[in-house]
GROMACS .gro file of C-alpha atoms in nm:
model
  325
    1UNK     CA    1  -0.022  -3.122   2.481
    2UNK     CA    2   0.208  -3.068   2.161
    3UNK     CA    3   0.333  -2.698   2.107
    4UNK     CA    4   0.068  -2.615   1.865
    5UNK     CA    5  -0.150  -2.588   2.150
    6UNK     CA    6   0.090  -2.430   2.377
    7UNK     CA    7   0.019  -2.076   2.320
    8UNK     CA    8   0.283  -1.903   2.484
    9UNK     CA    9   0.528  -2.159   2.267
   10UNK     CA   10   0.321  -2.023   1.939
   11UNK     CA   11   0.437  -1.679   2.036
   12UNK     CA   12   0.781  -1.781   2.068
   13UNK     CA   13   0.823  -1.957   1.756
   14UNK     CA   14   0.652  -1.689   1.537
   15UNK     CA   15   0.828  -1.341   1.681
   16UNK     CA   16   0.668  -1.148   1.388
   17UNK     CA   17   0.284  -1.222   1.408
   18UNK     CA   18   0.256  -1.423   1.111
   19UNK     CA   19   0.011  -1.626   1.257
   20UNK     CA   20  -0.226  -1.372   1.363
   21UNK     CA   21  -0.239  -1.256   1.005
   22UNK     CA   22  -0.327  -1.555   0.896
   23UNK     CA   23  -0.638  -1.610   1.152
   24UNK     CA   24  -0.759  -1.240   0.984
   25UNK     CA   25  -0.711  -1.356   0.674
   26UNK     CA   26  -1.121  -1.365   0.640
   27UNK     CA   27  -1.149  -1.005   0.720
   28UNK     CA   28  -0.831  -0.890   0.462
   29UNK     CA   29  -1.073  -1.050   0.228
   30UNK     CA   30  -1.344  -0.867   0.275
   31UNK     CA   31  -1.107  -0.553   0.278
   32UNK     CA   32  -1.050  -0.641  -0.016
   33UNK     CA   33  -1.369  -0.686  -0.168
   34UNK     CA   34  -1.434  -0.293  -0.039
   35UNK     CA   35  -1.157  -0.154  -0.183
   36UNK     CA   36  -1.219  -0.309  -0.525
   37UNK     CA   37  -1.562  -0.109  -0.473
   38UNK     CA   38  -1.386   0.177  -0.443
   39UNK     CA   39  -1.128   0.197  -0.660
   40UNK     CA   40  -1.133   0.458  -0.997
   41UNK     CA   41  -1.032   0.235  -1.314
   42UNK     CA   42  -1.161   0.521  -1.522
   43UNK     CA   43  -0.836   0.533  -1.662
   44UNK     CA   44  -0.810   0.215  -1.814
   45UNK     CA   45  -1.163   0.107  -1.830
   46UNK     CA   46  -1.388   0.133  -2.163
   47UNK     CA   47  -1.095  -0.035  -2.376
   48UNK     CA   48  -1.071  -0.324  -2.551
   49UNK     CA   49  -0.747  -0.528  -2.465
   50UNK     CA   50  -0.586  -0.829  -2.667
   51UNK     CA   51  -0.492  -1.003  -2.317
   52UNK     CA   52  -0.378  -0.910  -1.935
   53UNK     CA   53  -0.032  -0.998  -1.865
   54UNK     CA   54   0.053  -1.015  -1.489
   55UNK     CA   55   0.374  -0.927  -1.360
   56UNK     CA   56   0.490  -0.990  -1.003
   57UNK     CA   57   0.719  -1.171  -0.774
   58UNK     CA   58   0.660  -1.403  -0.460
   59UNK     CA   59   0.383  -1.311  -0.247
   60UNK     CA   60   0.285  -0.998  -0.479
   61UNK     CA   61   0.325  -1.277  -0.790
   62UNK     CA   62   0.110  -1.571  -0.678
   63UNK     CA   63  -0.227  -1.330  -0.726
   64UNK     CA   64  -0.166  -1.376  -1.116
   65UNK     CA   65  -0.081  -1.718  -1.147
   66UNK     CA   66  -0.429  -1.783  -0.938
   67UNK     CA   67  -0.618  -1.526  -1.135
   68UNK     CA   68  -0.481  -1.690  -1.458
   69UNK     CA   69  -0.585  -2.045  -1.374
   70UNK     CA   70  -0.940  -1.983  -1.237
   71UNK     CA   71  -1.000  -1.720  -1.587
   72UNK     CA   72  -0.929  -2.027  -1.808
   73UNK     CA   73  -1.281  -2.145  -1.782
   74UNK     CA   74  -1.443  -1.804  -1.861
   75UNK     CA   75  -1.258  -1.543  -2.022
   76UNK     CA   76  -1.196  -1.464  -2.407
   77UNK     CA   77  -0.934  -1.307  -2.343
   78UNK     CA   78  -0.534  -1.473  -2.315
   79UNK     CA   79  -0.417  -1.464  -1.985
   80UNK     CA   80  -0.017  -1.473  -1.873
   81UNK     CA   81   0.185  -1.466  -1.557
   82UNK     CA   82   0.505  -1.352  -1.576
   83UNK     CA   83   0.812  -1.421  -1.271
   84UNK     CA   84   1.134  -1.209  -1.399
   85UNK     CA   85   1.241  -0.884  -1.558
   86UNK     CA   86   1.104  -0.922  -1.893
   87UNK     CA   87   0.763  -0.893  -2.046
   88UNK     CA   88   0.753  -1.153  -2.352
   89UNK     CA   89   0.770  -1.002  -2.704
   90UNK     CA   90   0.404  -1.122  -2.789
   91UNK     CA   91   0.312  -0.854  -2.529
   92UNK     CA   92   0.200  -0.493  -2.714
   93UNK     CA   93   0.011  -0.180  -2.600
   94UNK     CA   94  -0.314  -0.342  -2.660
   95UNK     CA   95  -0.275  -0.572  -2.360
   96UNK     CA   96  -0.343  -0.490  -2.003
   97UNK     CA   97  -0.074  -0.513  -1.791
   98UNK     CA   98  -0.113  -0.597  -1.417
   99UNK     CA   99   0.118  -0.521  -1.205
  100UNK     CA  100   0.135  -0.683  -0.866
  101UNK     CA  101   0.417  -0.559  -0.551
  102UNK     CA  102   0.310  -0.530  -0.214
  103UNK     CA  103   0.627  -0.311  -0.182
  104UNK     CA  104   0.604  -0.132  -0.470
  105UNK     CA  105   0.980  -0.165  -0.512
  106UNK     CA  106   1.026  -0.495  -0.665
  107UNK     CA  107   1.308  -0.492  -0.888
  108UNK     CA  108   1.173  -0.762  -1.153
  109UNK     CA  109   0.859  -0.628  -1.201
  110UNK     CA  110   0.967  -0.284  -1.207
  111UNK     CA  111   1.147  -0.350  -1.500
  112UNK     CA  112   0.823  -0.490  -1.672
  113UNK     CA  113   0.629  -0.171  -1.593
  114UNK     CA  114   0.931   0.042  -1.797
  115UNK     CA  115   0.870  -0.204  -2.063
  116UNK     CA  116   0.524  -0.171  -2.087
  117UNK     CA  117   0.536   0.220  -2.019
  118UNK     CA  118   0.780   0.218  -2.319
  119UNK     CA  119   0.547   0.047  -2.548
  120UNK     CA  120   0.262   0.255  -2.421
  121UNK     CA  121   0.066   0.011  -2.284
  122UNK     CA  122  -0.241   0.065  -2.040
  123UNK     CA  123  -0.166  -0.080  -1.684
  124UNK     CA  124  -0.309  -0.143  -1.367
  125UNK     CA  125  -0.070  -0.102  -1.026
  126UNK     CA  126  -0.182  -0.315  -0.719
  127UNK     CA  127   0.033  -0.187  -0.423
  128UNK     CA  128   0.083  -0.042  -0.061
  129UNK     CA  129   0.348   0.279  -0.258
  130UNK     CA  130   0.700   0.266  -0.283
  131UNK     CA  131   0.835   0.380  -0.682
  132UNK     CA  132   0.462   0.194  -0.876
  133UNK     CA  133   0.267   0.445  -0.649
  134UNK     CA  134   0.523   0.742  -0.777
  135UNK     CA  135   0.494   0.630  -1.104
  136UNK     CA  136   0.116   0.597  -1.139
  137UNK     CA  137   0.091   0.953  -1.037
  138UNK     CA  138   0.279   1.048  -1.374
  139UNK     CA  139   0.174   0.777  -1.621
  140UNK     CA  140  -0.157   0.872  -1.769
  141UNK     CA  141  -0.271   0.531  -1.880
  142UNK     CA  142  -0.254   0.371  -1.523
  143UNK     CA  143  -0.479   0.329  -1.228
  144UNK     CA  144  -0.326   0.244  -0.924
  145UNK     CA  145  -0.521   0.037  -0.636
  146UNK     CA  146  -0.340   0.070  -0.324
  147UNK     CA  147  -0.387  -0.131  -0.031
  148UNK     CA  148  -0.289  -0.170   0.356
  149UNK     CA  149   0.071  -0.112   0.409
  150UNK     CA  150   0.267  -0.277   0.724
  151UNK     CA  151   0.302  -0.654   0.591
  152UNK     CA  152   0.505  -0.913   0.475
  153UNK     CA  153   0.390  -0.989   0.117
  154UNK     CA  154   0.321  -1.342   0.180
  155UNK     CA  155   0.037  -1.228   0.407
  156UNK     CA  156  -0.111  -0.948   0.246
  157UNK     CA  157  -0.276  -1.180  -0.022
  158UNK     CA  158  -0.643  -1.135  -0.003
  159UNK     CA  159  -0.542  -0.707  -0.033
  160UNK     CA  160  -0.322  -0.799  -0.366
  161UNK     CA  161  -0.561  -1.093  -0.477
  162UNK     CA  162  -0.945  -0.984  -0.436
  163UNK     CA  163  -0.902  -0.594  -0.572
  164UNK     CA  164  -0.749  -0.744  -0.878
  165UNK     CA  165  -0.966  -0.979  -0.946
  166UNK     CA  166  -1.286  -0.782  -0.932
  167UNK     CA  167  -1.084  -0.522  -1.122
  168UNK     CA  168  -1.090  -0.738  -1.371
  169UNK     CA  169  -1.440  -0.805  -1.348
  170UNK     CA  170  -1.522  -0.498  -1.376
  171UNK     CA  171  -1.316  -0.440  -1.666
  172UNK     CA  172  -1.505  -0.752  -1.830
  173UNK     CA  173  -1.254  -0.935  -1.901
  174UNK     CA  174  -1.344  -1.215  -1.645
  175UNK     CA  175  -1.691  -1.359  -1.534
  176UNK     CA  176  -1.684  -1.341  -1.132
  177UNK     CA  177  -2.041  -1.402  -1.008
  178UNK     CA  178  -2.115  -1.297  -0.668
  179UNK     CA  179  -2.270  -1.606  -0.549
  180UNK     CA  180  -1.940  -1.741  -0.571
  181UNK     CA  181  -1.766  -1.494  -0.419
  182UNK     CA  182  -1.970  -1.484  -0.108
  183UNK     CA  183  -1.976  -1.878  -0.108
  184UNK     CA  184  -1.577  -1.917  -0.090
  185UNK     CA  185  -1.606  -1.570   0.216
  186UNK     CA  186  -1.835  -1.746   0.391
  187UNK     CA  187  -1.632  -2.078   0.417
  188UNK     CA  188  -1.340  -1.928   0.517
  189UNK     CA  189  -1.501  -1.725   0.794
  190UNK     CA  190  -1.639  -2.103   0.919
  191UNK     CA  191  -1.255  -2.287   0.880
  192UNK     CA  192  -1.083  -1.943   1.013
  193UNK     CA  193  -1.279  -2.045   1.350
  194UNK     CA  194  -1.192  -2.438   1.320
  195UNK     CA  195  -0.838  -2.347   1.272
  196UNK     CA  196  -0.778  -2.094   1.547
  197UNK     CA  197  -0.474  -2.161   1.772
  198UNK     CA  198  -0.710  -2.180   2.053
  199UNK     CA  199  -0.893  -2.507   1.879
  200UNK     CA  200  -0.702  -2.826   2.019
  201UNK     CA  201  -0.496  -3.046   1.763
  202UNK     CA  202  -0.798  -3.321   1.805
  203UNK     CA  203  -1.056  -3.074   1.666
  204UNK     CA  204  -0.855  -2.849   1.447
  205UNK     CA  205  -0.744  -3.052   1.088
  206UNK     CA  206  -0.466  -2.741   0.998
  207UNK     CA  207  -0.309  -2.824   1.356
  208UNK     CA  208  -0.312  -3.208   1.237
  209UNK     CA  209  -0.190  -3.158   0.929
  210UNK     CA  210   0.094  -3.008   1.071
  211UNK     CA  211   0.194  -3.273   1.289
  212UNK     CA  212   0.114  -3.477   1.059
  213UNK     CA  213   0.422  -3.318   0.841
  214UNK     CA  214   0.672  -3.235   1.122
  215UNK     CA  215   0.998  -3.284   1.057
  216UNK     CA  216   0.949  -3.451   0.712
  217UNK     CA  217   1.007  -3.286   0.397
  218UNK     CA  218   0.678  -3.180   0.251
  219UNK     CA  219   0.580  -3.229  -0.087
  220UNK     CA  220   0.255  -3.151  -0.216
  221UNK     CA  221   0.068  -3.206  -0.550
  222UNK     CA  222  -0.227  -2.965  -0.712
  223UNK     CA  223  -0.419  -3.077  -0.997
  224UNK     CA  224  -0.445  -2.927  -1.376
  225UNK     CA  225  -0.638  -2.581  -1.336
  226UNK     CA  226  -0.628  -2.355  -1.041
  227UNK     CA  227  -0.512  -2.625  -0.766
  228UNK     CA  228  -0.157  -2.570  -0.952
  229UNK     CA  229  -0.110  -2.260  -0.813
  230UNK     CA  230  -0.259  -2.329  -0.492
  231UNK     CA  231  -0.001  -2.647  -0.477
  232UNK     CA  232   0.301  -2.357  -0.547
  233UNK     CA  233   0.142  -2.142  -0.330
  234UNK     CA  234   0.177  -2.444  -0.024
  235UNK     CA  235   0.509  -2.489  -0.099
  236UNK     CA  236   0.597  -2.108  -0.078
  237UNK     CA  237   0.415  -2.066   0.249
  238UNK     CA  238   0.593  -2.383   0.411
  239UNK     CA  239   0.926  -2.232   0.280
  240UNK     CA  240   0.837  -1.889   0.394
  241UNK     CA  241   0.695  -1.922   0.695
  242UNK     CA  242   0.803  -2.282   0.818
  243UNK     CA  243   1.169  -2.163   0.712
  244UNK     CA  244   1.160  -2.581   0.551
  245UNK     CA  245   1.235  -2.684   0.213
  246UNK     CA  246   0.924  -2.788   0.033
  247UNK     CA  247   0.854  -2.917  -0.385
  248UNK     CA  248   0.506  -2.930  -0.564
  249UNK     CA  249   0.421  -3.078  -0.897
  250UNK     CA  250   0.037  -3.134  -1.089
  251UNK     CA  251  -0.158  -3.389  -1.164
  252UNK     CA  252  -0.113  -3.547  -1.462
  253UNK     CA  253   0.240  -3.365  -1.541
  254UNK     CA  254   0.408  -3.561  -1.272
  255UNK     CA  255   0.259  -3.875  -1.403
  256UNK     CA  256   0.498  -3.830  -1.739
  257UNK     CA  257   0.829  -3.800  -1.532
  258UNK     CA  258   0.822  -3.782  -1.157
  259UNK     CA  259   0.618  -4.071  -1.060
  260UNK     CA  260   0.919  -4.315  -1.189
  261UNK     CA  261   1.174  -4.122  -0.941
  262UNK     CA  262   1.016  -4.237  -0.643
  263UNK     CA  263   1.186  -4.602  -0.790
  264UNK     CA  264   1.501  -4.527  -0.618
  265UNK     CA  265   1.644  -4.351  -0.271
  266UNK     CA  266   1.373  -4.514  -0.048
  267UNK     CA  267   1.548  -4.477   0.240
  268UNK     CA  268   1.536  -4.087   0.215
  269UNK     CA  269   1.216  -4.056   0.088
  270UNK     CA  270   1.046  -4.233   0.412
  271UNK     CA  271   1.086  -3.905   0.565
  272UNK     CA  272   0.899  -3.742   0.303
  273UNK     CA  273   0.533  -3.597   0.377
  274UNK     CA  274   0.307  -3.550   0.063
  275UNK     CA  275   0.011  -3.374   0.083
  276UNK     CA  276  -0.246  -3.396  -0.223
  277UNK     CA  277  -0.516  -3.131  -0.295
  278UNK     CA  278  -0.772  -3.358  -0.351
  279UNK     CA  279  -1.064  -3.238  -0.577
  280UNK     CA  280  -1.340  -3.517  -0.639
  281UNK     CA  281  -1.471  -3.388  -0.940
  282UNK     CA  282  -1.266  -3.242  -1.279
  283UNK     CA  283  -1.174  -3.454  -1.505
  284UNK     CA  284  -1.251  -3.840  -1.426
  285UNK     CA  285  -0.919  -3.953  -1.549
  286UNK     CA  286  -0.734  -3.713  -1.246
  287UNK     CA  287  -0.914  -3.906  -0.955
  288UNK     CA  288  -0.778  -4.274  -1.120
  289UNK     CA  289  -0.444  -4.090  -1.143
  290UNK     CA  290  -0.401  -3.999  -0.819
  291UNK     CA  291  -0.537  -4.299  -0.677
  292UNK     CA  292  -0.335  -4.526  -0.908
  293UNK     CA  293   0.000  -4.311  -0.782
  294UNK     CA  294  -0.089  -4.361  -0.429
  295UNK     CA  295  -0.080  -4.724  -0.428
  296UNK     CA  296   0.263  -4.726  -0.665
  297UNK     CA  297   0.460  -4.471  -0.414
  298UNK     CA  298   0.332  -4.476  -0.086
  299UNK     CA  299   0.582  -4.757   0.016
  300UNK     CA  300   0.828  -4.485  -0.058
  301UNK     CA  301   0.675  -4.211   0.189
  302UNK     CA  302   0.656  -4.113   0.556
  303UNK     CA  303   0.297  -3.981   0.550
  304UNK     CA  304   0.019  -3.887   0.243
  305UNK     CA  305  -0.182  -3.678   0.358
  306UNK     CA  306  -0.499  -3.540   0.121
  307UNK     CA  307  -0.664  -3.193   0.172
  308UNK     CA  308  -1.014  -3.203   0.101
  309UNK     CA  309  -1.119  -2.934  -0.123
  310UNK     CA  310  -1.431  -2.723   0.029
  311UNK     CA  311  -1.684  -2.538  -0.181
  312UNK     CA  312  -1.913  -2.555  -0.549
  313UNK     CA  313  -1.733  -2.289  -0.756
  314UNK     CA  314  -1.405  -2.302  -0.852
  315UNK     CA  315  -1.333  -1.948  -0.630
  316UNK     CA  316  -1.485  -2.101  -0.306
  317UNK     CA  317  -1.220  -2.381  -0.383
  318UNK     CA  318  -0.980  -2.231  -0.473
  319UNK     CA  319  -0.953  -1.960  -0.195
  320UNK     CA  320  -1.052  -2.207   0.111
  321UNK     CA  321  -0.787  -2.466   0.019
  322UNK     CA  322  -0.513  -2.191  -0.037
  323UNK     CA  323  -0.631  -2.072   0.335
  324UNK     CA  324  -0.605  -2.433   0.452
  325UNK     CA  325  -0.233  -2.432   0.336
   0.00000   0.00000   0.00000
């Protein structure tokens, strides 16, 4: 028996219940889903916008960057995801502006909102209070969805992700069908019972994959499209919650400048793990690629391991493989 399946070990190692939020992670989705139903975007609905710009850091950030990737296929309008304290100058008061913290106190994108709120821009808050909640109460062209408080930020994604992205949907600026969205629910509810701590290592592929990585440095590579973020989101949960360094890069990016550095430091790099976020369909020439860069570097690695990616739509993808991670 290994410690994943020790549960009184678990408990030890993870002293604020990170795990536990995880294994709910089904039903914050379906939170979610109801309090997009309920939330008033009278405020900012009935417009039409030149683009949505998101702004947010961390765990309150990675909602845009996903939202972002999987609109590319079906909305008109431009789409940006912004990580610092400034709002680029393209940005004007015809665009939306999302803003994303779980906190509602997050310096960087604070300083966005003051931008846009300068400018006169139309926004939409996404948060559990703090100084967004105080200021939605006194900007007239905001609605504010608030959601569960009591979290670290990293684990209250499906509250931050799900409410904006039917939001959105509402708003029509993105096509969300709910086919899809009940397709990528229902296979998490099936892989949130595979992967529960009480599942042994031989039946449980999360448990596997983490032994699988142990005490090598992770790496893991996303394709072009939404498995991008998904990739950055791995490597943020490994950092955050694994307390371990971890790097990502995309298919075919990497294939212009990091495939060649695997050439040299081979002793170091044995102790690398790299995962892959495999999708078998997209564009042909990504499956060659990835094939073609296993053979060339895994001489230079500890472990590949690939991650399956569940699901028809790109949200039932999407959402199951970021649970996976």
């Amino acid at each position: 028996m290994n410690n994943l399946d020790h549960l009184d070990k678990l408990r030890e190692l993870d002293p604020q219940g990170m795990l536990a939020v995880e294994e709910g992670f089904y039903q914050q989705l379906q939170q979610g889903v109801e309090i997009a139903g309920q939330s008033d975007l009278s405020k900012i609905s009935g417009k039409k916008y030149s683009g949505v710009v998101f702004t947010g850091m961390g765990g309150s950030g990675i909602s845009g960057d996903i939202i972002t990737a999987l609109a590319a296929d079906s909305s008109q309008a431009p789409m940006v995801s912004v990580k610092g304290y400034r709002l680029p100058r393209f940005i004007t008061k015809d665009w939306l502006v999302v803003a994303s913290s779980y906190s509602g106190n997050t310096e960087e994108t604070l300083s966005c909102v003051q931008q846009a709120m300068d400018m006169g821009a139309t926004m939409l808050f996404i948060t559990s209070g703090g100084r967004l909640e105080q200021l939605a109460q006194n900007y007239d062209s905001v609605s504010a969805i608030t959601v569960p408080a009591g979290l670290q930020p990293r684990g209250a994604f499906g509250y931050l992700f799900m409410p904006a992205y039917l939001a959105l949907a509402q708003l029509g600026l993105l096509a969300v069908k709910q086919s899809h969205i009940e397709e990528g629910l229902e296979i998490v509810k099936k892989l949130s019972s595979q992967y529960n701590r009480k599942v042994e290592t031989g039946k449980n592929f999360a448990k596997q994959v983490a032994v699988n990585i142990g005490d090598r440095l992770p790496l893991v590579y996303g394709q072009e499209g939404y498995l991008a973020p998904i990739a950055y989101r791995w490597k943020c949960e490994i950092n955050e919650n694994a307390k371990t360094p971890c790097f990502w890069a995309q298919f075919p990016e990497l294939n212009h400048n990091e495939t060649v550095g695997w050439e040299r430091l081979d002793k170091l790099t044995k102790d690398f793990a790299l995962i892959i976020l495999s999708r078998p369909e997209g564009h042909p020439r990504i499956r060659a690629r990835v094939e073609a860069t296993k053979k060339l570097i895994d001489n230079n690695l500890g472990k590949v391991i690939e991650i399956p990616v569940k699901g028809q739509s790109s949200f039932a993808q999407a959402i199951s493989t970021l649970y996976t991670g």
